[in-house]
Coordinates of C-alpha atoms and ligand atoms in Angstrom, one line a residue:
X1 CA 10.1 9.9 -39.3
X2 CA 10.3 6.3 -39.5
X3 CA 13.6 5.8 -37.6
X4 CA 15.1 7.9 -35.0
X5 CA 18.9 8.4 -35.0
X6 CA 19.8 11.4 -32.3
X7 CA 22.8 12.0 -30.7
X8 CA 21.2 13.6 -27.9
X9 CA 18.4 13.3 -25.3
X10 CA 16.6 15.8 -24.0
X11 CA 14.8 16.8 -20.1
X12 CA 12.8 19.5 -19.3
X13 CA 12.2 21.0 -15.4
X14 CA 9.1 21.5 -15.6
X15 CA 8.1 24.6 -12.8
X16 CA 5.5 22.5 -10.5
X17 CA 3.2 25.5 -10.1
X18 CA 0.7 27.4 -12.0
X19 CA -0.3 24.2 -13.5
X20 CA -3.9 22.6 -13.6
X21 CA -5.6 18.9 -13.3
X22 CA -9.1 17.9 -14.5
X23 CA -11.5 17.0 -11.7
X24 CA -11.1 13.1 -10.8
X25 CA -7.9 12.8 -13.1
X26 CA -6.5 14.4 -16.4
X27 CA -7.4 10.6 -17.7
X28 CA -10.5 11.8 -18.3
X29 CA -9.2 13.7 -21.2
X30 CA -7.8 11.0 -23.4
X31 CA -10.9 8.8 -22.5
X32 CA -12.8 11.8 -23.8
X33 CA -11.0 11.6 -26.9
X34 CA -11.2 8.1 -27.4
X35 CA -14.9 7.8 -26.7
X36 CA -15.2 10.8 -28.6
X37 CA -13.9 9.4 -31.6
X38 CA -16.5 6.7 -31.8
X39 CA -14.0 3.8 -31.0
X40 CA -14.9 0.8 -29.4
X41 CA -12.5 1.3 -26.4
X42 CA -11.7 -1.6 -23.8
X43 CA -10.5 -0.4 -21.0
X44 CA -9.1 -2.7 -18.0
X45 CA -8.1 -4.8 -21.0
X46 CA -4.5 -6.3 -21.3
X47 CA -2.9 -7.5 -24.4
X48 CA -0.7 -10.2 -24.0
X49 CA 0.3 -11.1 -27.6
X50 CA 0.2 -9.7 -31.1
X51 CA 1.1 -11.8 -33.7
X52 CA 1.6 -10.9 -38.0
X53 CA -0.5 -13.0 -40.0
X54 CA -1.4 -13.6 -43.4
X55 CA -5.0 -13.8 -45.2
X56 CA -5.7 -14.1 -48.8
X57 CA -8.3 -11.3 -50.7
X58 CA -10.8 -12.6 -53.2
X59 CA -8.0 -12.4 -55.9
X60 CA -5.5 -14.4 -53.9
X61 CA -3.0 -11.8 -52.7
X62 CA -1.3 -12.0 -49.6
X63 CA -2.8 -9.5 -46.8
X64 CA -0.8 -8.7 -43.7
X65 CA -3.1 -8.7 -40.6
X66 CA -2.2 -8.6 -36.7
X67 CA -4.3 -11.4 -34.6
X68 CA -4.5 -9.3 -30.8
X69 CA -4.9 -11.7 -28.1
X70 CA -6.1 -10.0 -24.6
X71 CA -5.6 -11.7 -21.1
X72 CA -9.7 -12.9 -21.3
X73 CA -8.2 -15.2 -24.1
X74 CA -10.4 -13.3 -27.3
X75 CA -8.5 -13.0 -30.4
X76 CA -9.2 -10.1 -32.9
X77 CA -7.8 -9.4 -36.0
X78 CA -6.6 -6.2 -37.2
X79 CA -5.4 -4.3 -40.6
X80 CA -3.1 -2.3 -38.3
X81 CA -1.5 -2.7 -34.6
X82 CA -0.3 1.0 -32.7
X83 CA 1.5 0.6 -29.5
X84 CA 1.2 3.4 -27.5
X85 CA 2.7 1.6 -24.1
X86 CA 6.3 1.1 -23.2
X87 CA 7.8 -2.3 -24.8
X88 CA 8.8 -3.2 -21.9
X89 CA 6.9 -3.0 -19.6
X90 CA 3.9 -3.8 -21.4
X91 CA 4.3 -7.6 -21.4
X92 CA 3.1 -8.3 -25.1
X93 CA 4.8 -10.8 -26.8
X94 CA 5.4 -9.9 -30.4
X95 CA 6.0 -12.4 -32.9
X96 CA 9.3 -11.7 -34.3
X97 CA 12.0 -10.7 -31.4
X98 CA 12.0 -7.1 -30.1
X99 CA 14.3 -7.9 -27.1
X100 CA 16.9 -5.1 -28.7
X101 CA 13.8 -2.9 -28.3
X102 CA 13.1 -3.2 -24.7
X103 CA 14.8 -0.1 -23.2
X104 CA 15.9 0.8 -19.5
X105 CA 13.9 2.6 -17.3
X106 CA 14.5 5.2 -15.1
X107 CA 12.9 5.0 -11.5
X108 CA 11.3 7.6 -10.3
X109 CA 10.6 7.6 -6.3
X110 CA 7.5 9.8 -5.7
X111 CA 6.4 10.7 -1.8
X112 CA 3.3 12.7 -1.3
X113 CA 3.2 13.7 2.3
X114 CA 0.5 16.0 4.1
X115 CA 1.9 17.1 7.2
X116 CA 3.9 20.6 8.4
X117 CA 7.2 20.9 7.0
X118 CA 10.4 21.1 9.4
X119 CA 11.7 24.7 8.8
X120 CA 14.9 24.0 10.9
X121 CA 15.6 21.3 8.5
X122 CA 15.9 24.0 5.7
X123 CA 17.9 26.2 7.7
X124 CA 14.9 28.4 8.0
X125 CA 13.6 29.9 11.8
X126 CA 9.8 30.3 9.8
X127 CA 7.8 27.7 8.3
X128 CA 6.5 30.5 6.1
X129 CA 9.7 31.6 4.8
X130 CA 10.2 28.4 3.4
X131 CA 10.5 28.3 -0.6
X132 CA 7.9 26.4 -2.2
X133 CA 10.0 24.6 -4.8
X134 CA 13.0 23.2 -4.0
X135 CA 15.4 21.7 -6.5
X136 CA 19.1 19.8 -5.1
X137 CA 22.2 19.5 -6.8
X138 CA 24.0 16.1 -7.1
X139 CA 27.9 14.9 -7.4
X140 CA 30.0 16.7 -6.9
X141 CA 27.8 19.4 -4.8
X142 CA 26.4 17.0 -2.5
X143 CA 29.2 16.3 0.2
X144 CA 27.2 18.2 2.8
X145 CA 24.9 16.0 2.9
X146 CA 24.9 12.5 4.3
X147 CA 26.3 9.7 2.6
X148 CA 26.7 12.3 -0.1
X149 CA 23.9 12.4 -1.6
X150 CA 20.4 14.6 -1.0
X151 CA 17.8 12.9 0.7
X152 CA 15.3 14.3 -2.7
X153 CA 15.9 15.8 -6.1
X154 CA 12.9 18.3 -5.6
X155 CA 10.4 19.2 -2.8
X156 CA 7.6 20.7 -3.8
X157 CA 4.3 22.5 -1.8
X158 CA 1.5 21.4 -4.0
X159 CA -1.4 23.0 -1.8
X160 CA -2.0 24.4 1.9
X161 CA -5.3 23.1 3.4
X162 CA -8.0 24.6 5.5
X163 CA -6.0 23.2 8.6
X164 CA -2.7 24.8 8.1
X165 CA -1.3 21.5 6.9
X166 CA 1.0 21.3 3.3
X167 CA 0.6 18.8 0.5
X168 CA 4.1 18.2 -0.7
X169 CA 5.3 16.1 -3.4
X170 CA 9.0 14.9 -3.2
X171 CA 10.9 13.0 -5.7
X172 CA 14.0 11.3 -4.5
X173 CA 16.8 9.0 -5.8
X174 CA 15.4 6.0 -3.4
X175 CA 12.7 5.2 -1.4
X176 CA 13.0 8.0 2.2
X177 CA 12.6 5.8 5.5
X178 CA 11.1 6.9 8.2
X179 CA 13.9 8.9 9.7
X180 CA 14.4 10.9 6.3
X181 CA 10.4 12.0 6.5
X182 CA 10.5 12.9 9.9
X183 CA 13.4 15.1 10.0
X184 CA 12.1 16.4 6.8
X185 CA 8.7 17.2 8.7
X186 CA 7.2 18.3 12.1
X187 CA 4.5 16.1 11.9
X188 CA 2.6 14.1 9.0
X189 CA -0.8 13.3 9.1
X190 CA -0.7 11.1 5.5
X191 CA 2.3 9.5 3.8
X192 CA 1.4 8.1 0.3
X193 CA 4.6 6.2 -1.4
X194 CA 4.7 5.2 -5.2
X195 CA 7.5 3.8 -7.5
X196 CA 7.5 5.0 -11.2
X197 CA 9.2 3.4 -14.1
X198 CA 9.2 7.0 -15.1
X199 CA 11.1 7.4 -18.2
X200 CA 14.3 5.6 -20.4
X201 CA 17.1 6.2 -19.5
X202 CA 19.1 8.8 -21.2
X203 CA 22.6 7.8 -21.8
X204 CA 25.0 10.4 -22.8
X205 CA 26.6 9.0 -25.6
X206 CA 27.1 9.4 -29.0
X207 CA 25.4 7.5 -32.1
X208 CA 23.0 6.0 -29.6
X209 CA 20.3 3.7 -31.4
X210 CA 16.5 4.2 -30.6
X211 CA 13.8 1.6 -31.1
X212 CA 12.4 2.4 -34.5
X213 CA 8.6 4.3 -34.6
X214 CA 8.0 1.0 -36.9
X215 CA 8.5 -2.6 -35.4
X216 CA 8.9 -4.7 -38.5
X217 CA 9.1 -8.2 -38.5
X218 CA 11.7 -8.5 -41.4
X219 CA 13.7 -5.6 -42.1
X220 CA 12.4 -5.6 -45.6
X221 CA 8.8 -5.4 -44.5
X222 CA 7.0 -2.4 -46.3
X223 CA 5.2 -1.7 -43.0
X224 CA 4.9 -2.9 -39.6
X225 CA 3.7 -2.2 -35.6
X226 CA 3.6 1.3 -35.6
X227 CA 5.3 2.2 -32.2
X228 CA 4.4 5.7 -31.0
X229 CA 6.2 4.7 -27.8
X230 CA 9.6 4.9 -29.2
X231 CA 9.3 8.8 -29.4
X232 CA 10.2 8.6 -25.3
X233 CA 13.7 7.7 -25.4
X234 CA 14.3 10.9 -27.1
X235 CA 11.8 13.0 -24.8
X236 CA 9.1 11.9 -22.2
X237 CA 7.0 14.2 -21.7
X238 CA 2.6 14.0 -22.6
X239 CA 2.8 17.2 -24.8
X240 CA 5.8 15.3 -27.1
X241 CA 4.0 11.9 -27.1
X242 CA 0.5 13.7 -28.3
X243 CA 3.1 14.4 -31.9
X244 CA 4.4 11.1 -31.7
X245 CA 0.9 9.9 -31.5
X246 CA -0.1 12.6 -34.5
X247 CA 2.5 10.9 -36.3
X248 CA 1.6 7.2 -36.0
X249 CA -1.8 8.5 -37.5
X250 CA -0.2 10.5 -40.3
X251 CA 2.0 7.3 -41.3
X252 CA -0.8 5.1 -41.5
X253 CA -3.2 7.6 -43.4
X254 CA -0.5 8.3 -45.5
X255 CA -0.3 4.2 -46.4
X256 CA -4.1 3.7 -46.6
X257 CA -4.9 6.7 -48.8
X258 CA -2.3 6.5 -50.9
X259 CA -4.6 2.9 -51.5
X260 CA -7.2 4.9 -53.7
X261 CA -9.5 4.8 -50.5
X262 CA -11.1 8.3 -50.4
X263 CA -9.6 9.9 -47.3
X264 CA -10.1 13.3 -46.1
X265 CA -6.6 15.2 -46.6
X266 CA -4.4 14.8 -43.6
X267 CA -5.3 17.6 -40.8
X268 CA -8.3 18.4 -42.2
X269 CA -10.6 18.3 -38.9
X270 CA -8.7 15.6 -37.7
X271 CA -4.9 15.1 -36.3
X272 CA -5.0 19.1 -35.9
X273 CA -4.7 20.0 -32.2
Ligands
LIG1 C1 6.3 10.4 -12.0 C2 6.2 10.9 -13.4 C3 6.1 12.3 -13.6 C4 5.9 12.8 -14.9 N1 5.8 14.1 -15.0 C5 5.5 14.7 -16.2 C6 5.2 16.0 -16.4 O1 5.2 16.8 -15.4 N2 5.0 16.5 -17.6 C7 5.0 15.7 -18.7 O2 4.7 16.1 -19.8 N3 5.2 14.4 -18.6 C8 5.5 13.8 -17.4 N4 5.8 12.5 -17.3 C9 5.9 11.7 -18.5 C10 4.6 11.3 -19.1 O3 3.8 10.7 -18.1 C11 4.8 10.3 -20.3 O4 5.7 10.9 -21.2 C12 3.6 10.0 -21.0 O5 2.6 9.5 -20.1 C13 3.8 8.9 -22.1 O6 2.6 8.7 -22.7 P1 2.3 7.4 -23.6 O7 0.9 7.5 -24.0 O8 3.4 7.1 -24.6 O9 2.4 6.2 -22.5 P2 1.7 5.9 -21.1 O10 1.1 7.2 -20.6 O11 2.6 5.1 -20.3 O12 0.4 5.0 -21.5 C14 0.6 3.7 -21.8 C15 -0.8 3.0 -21.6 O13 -0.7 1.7 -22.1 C16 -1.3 0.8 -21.1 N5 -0.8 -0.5 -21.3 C17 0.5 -0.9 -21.0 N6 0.6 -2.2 -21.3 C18 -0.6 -2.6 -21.8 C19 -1.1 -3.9 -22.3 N7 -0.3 -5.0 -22.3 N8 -2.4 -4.0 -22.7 C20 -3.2 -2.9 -22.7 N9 -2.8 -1.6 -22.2 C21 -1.5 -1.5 -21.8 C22 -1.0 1.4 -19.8 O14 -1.9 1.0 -18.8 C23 -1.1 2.9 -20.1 O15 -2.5 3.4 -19.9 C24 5.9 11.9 -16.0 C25 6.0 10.5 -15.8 C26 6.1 10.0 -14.5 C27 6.1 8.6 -14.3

């Protein structure tokens, strides 16, 4: 899978409910992982550049290498350079040029409110009668609502605490004012507002290019960044990025075993999850 020619994109709803989170953050998995693994892992660590370079082996050969530079100014060199972090928005600078890379985001407006939901608003005479999930339509369903458009895409009750009140998560096309949450709501006791650049966007058209899962520097490179982060402008989701990160480590154990380095065969105890 070294380039990625689709002539679709894909989305999944995903239900909202029934669904679980670690204690303190689901982070705490993948730093498991990587702690785990015995890596030396940097965290709170920006890379600002990453640059191909050349070294020479004892015989004199030519041996590609990747000089890291992080924001504190250190340099390391590396055999090989994943990039598990959206080209864009990632800020490295590469050294060859990857603008035609650097994809469009989606932006994803995410309201967490705590607070008594407005029943009436709904249509509803019963604050418990009031579904727990709700999903809006958009063009051309929306004329009933102002301006067109629905205030949110979804609406959903994420827990009820000891007091009565409702967590709810709402997504919406822009960022709700204060009139939108308050008609929305009887009262709210904690309004917490965040912007996502959430996903690319998905364009439907034809014969559409996708940054390639390698980022060579000349097209006739054997090998090059290995770019894990391409895999979202076909589908963004964790569960698809965890086999688009299974197959950045396949491609380069497949390049540095077939090197007569004795590897252990691909999936054995490793890469199988
Ligand atoms: C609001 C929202 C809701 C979503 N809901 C779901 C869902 O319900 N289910 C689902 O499966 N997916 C969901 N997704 C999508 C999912 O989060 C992504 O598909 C997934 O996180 C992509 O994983 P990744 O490892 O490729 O990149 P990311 O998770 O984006 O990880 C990239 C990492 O690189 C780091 N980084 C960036 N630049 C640098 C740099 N210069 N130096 C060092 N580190 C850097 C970032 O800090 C980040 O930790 C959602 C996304 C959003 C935004």
């Amino acid at each position: 899978m070294e380039s990625l020619r689709f002539h679709t994109v894909m989305v999944s709803m995903e239900a909202s409910h029934g669904t679980w989170a670690v204690k303190d953050g689901n982070f705490r998995i993948f730093e498991e992982f990587a702690i785990r693994s015995k890596a030396n892992v940097l965290l709170n660590t920006k890379v600002i550049s990453v640059s191909n370079i050349t070294e020479f082996d004892s015989f004199g050969n030519d041996v590609h290498k990747y000089a890291v530079e992080t924001e504190d100014g250190i340099i390391q060199v590396f055999d090989e350079v994943v990039l598990a972090a959206p080209l864009r928005f990632s800020d490295i600078v590469l050294s060859f040029p990857a603008q035609h890379y650097k994809r469009d985001y989606h932006t994803v407006h995410v309201t967490l409110v705590s607070g008594h939901a407005n029943p009436n608003y709904f249509g509803r005479s019963d604050i418990e009668k009031l579904p727990v999930f709700i999903v809006t339509t958009g063009y051309p369903l929306a004329q009933n609502f102002p301006d067109g458009q629905a205030p949110f895409e979804t609406f959903s009750v994420h827990r009820i605490l000891e007091n009565g009140e409702t967590v709810v998560k709402i997504f919406s096309p822009n960022k709700p004012d204060e009139k939108q949450l308050d008609q929305l709501f009887l009262n709210r006791t904690w309004t917490y507002y965040k912007e996502w650049q959430a996903f690319p966007q998905l364009y439907p058209v034809e014969d559409m290019d996708f940054p390639s899962f390698i980022l060579k520097a000349n097209e006739q490179d054997e090998f090059g960044i290995v770019y894990p982060g391409s895999f979202e402008n076909f589908v963004s989701t964790m569960e698809t990025q965890t086999i688009s990160g299974k197959n950045a480590a396949r491609l380069l154990h497949e390049k540095w075993c077939s090197k007569n380095i004795h590897c252990k065969k691909f999936g054995d105890g490793w890469g199988d999850y």
